[in-house]
mmCIF file of C-alpha atoms and ligand atoms in Angstrom:
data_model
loop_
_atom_site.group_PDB
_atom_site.id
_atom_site.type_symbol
_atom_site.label_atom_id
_atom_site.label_comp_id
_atom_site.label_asym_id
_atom_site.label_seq_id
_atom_site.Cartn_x
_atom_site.Cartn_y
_atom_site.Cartn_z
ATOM 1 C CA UNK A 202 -7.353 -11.428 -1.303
ATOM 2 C CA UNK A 203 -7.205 -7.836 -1.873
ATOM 3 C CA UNK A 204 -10.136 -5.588 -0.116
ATOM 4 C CA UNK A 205 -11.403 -2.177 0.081
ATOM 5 C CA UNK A 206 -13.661 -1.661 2.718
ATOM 6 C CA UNK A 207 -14.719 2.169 3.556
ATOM 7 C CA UNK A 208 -14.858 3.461 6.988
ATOM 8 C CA UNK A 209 -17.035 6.455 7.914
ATOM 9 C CA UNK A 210 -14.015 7.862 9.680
ATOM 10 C CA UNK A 211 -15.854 8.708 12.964
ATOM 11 C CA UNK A 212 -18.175 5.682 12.409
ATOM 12 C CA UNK A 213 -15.606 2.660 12.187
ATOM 13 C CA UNK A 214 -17.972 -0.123 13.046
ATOM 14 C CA UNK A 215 -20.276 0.313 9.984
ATOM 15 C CA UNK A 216 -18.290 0.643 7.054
ATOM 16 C CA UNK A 217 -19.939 1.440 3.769
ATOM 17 C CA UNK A 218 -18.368 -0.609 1.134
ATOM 18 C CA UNK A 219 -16.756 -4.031 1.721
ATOM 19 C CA UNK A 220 -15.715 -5.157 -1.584
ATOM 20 C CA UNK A 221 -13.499 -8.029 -2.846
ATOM 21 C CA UNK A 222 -14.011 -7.219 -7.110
ATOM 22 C CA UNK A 223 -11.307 -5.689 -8.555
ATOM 23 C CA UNK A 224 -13.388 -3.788 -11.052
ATOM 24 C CA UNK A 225 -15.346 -2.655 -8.204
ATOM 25 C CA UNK A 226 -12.443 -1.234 -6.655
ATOM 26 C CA UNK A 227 -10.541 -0.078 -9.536
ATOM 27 C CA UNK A 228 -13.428 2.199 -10.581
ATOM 28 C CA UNK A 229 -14.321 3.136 -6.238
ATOM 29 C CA UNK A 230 -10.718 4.315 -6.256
ATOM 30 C CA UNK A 231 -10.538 5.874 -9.605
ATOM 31 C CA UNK A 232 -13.396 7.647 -8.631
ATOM 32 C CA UNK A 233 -11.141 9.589 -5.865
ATOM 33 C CA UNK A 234 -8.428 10.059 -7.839
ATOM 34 C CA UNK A 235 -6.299 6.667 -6.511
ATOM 35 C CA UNK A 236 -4.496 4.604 -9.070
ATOM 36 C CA UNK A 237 -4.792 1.499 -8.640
ATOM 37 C CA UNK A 238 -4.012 -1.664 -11.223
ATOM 38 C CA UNK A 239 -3.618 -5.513 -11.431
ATOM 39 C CA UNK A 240 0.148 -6.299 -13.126
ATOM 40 C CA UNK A 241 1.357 -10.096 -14.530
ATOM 41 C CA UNK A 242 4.671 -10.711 -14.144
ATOM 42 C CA UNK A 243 6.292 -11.248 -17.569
ATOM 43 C CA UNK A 244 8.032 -14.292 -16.562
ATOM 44 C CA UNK A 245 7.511 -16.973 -13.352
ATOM 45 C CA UNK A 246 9.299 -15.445 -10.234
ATOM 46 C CA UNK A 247 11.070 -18.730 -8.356
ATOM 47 C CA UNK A 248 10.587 -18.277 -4.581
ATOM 48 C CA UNK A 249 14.154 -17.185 -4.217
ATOM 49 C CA UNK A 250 14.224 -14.477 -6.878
ATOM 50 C CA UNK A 251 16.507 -11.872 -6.273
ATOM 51 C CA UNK A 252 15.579 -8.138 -6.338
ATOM 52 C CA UNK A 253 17.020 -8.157 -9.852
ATOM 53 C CA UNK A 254 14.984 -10.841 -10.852
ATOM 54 C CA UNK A 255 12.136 -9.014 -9.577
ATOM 55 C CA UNK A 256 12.547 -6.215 -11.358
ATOM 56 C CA UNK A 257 13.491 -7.719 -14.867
ATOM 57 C CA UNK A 258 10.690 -10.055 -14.372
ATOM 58 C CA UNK A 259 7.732 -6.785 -13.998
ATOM 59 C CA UNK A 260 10.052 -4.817 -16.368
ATOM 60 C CA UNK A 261 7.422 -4.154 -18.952
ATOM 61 C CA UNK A 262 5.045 -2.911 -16.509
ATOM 62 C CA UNK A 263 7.590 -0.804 -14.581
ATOM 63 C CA UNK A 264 8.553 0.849 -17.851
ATOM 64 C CA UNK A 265 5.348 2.069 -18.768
ATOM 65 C CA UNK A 266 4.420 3.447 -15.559
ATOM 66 C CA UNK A 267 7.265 5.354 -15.149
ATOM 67 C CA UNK A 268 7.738 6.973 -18.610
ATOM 68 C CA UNK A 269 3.922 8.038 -18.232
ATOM 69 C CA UNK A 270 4.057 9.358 -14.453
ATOM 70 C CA UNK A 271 8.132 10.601 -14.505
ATOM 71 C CA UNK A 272 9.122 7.858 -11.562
ATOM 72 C CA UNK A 273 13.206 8.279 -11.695
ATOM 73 C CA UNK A 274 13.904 5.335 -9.769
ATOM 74 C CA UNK A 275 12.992 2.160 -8.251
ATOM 75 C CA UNK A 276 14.205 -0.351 -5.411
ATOM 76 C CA UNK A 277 12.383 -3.480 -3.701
ATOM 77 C CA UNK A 278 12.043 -4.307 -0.110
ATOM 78 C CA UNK A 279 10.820 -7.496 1.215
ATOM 79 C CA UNK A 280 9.559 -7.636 5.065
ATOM 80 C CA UNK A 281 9.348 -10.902 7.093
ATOM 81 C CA UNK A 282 7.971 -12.116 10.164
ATOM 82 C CA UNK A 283 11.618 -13.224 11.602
ATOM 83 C CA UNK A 284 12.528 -9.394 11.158
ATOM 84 C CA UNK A 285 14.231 -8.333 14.407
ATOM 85 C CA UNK A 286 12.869 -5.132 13.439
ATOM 86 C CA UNK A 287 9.651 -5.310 12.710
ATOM 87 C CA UNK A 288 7.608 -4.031 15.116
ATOM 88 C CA UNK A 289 9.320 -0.580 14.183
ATOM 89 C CA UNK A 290 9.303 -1.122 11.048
ATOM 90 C CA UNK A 291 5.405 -1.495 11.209
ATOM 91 C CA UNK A 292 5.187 1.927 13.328
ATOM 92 C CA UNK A 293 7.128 3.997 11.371
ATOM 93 C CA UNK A 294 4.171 4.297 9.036
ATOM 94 C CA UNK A 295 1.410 3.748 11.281
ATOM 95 C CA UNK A 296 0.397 7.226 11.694
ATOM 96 C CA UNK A 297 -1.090 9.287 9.295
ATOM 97 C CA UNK A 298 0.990 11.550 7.430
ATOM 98 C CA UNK A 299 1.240 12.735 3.928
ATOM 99 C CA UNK A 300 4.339 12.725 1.452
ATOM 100 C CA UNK A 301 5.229 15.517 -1.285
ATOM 101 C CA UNK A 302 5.702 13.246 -3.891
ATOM 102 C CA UNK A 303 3.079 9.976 -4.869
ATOM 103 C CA UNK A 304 3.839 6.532 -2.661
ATOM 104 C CA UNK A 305 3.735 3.839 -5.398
ATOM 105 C CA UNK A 306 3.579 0.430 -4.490
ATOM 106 C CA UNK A 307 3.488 -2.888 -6.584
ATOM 107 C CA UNK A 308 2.797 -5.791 -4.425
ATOM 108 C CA UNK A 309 4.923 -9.000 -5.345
ATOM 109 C CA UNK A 310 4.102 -11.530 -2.546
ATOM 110 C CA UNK A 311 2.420 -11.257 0.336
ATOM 111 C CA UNK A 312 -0.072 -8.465 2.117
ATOM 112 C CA UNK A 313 -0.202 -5.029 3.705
ATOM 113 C CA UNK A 314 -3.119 -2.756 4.121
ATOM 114 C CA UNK A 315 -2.739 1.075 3.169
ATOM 115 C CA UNK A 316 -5.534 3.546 4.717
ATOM 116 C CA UNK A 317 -6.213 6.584 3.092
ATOM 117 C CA UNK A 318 -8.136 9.525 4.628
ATOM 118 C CA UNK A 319 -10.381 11.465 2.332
ATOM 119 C CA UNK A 320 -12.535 13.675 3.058
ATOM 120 C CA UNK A 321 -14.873 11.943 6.180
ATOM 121 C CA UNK A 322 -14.215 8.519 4.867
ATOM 122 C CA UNK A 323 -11.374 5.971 5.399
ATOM 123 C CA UNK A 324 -10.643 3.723 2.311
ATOM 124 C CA UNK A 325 -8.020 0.852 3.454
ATOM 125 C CA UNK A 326 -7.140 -1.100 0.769
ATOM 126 C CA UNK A 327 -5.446 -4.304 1.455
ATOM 127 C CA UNK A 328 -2.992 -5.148 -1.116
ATOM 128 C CA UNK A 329 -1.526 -8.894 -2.062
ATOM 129 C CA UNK A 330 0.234 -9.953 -5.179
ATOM 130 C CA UNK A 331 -0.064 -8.488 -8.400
ATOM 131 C CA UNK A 332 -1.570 -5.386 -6.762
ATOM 132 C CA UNK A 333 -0.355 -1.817 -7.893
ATOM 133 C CA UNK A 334 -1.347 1.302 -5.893
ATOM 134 C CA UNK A 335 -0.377 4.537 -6.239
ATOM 135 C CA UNK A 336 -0.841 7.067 -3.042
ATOM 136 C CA UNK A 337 -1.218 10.831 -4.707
ATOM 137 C CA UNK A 338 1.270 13.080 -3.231
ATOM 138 C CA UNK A 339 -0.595 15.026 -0.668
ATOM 139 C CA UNK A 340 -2.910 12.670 0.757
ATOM 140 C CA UNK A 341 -3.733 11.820 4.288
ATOM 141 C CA UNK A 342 -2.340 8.454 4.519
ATOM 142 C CA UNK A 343 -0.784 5.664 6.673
ATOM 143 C CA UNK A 344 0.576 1.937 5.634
ATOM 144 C CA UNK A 345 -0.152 -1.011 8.483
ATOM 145 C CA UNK A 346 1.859 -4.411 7.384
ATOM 146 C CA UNK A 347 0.364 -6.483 10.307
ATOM 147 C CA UNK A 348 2.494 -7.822 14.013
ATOM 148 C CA UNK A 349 3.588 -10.667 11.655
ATOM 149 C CA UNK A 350 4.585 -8.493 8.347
ATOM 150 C CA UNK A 351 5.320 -10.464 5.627
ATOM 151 C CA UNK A 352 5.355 -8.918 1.560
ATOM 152 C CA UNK A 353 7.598 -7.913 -1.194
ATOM 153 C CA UNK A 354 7.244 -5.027 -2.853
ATOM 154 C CA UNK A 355 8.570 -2.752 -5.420
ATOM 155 C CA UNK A 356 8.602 1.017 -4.423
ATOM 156 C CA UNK A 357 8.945 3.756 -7.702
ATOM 157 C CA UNK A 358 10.207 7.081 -6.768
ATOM 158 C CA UNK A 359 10.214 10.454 -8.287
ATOM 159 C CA UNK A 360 13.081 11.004 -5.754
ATOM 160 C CA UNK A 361 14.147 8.803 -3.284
ATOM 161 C CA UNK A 362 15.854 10.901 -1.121
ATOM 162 C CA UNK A 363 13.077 13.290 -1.033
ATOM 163 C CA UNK A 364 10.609 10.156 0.124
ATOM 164 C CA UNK A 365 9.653 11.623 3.938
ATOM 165 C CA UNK A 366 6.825 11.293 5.644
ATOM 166 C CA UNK A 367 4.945 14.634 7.365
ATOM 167 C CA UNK A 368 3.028 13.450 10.216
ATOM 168 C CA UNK A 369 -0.093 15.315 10.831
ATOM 169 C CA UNK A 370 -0.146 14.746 14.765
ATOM 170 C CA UNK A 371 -3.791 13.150 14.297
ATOM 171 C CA UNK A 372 -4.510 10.163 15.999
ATOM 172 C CA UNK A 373 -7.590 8.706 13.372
ATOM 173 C CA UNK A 374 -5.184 5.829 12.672
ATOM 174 C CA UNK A 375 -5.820 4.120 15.790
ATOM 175 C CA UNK A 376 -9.680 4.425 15.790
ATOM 176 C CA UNK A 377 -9.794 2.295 12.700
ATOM 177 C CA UNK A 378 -9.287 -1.601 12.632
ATOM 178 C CA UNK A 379 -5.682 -2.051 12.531
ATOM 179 C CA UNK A 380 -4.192 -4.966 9.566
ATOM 180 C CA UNK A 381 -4.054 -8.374 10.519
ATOM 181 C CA UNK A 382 -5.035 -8.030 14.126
ATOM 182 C CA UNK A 383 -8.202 -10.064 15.365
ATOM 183 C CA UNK A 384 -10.953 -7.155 16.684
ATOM 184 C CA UNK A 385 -12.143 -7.566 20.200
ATOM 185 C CA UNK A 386 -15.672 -9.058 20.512
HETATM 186 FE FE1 FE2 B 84 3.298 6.870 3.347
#
């Protein structure tokens, strides 16, 4: 189910808003300048779609967004638990850090949990299927997918090969509850 909770950021174990509506957190996020949206795929994905299939199938959708925001390109990646990988994978974003250009996501299947730092609050927004965020360039930021990652996703770029993180060296990241991990008692 997606989520937005909001974390005072030095306050972690009271957080202000818990919410489950997407209205709710459409118009919470709006109000800080996030984009966020709910897309239907044009056409029933089978569980084995391909990346192609994926993309014709949201095409519609994928169109619009990026003739209104300039997004020159667009790929999918799909993370599983049996990933040798992925307990790298889920550090390489686990820190905050900020990117020059906007870090658009459109969840397909599955779940990960973005955090966004703004001003003394922490909004993480866990996002499932059907679940379109977009991270404006710029803002304190990091992306947990869980110790057993598992989502597909399409990612729209302005520029691909100018997609890099800049880690800001601070450490907030690990003061707030961490995706998919059960919190000590
Ligand atoms: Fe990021």
């Amino acid at each position: 189910m997606t989520t937005l909770t909001i974390y005072p950021d030095k306050d972690p174990a009271h957080p202000d808003v818990v919410t489950s509506d997407p209205a709710e957190i459409t118009a919470l996020l709006d109000k800080v300048g996030v984009h966020y949206e709910r897309w239907k795929a044009d056409a029933v994905l089978a569980p084995d779609a391909s990346h192609a299939d994926i993309l014709a199938a949201y095409k519609t959708e994928i169109d619009r967004l990026s003739s209104a925001a300039g997004y020159q390109s667009v790929d999918v990646i799909r993370i599983t638990p049996d990933n040798p990988n992925k307990d790298a994978l889920r550090t390489k974003f686990l820190d905050e850090h900020t990117h020059d250009e906007d870090e658009v996501r459109f969840f397909v299947e599955g779940s990960g949990a973005f955090y966004l730092h703004l001003g003394d609050k922490v909004y993480q927004v866990v996002c499932t299927r059907d679940d379109l965020l977009s991270v404006p360039a710029g803002t304190l930021h990091w992306f947990d997918m869980g110790p057993e990652p598992f989502f597909t996703a399409v990612r729209l770029f302005i520029s691909p090969d100018g997609w890099v993180a800049n880690f800001t060296g601070d450490k907030i990241s690990s003061s707030i509850p961490r995706f998919g991990e059960k919190v000590a008692a």
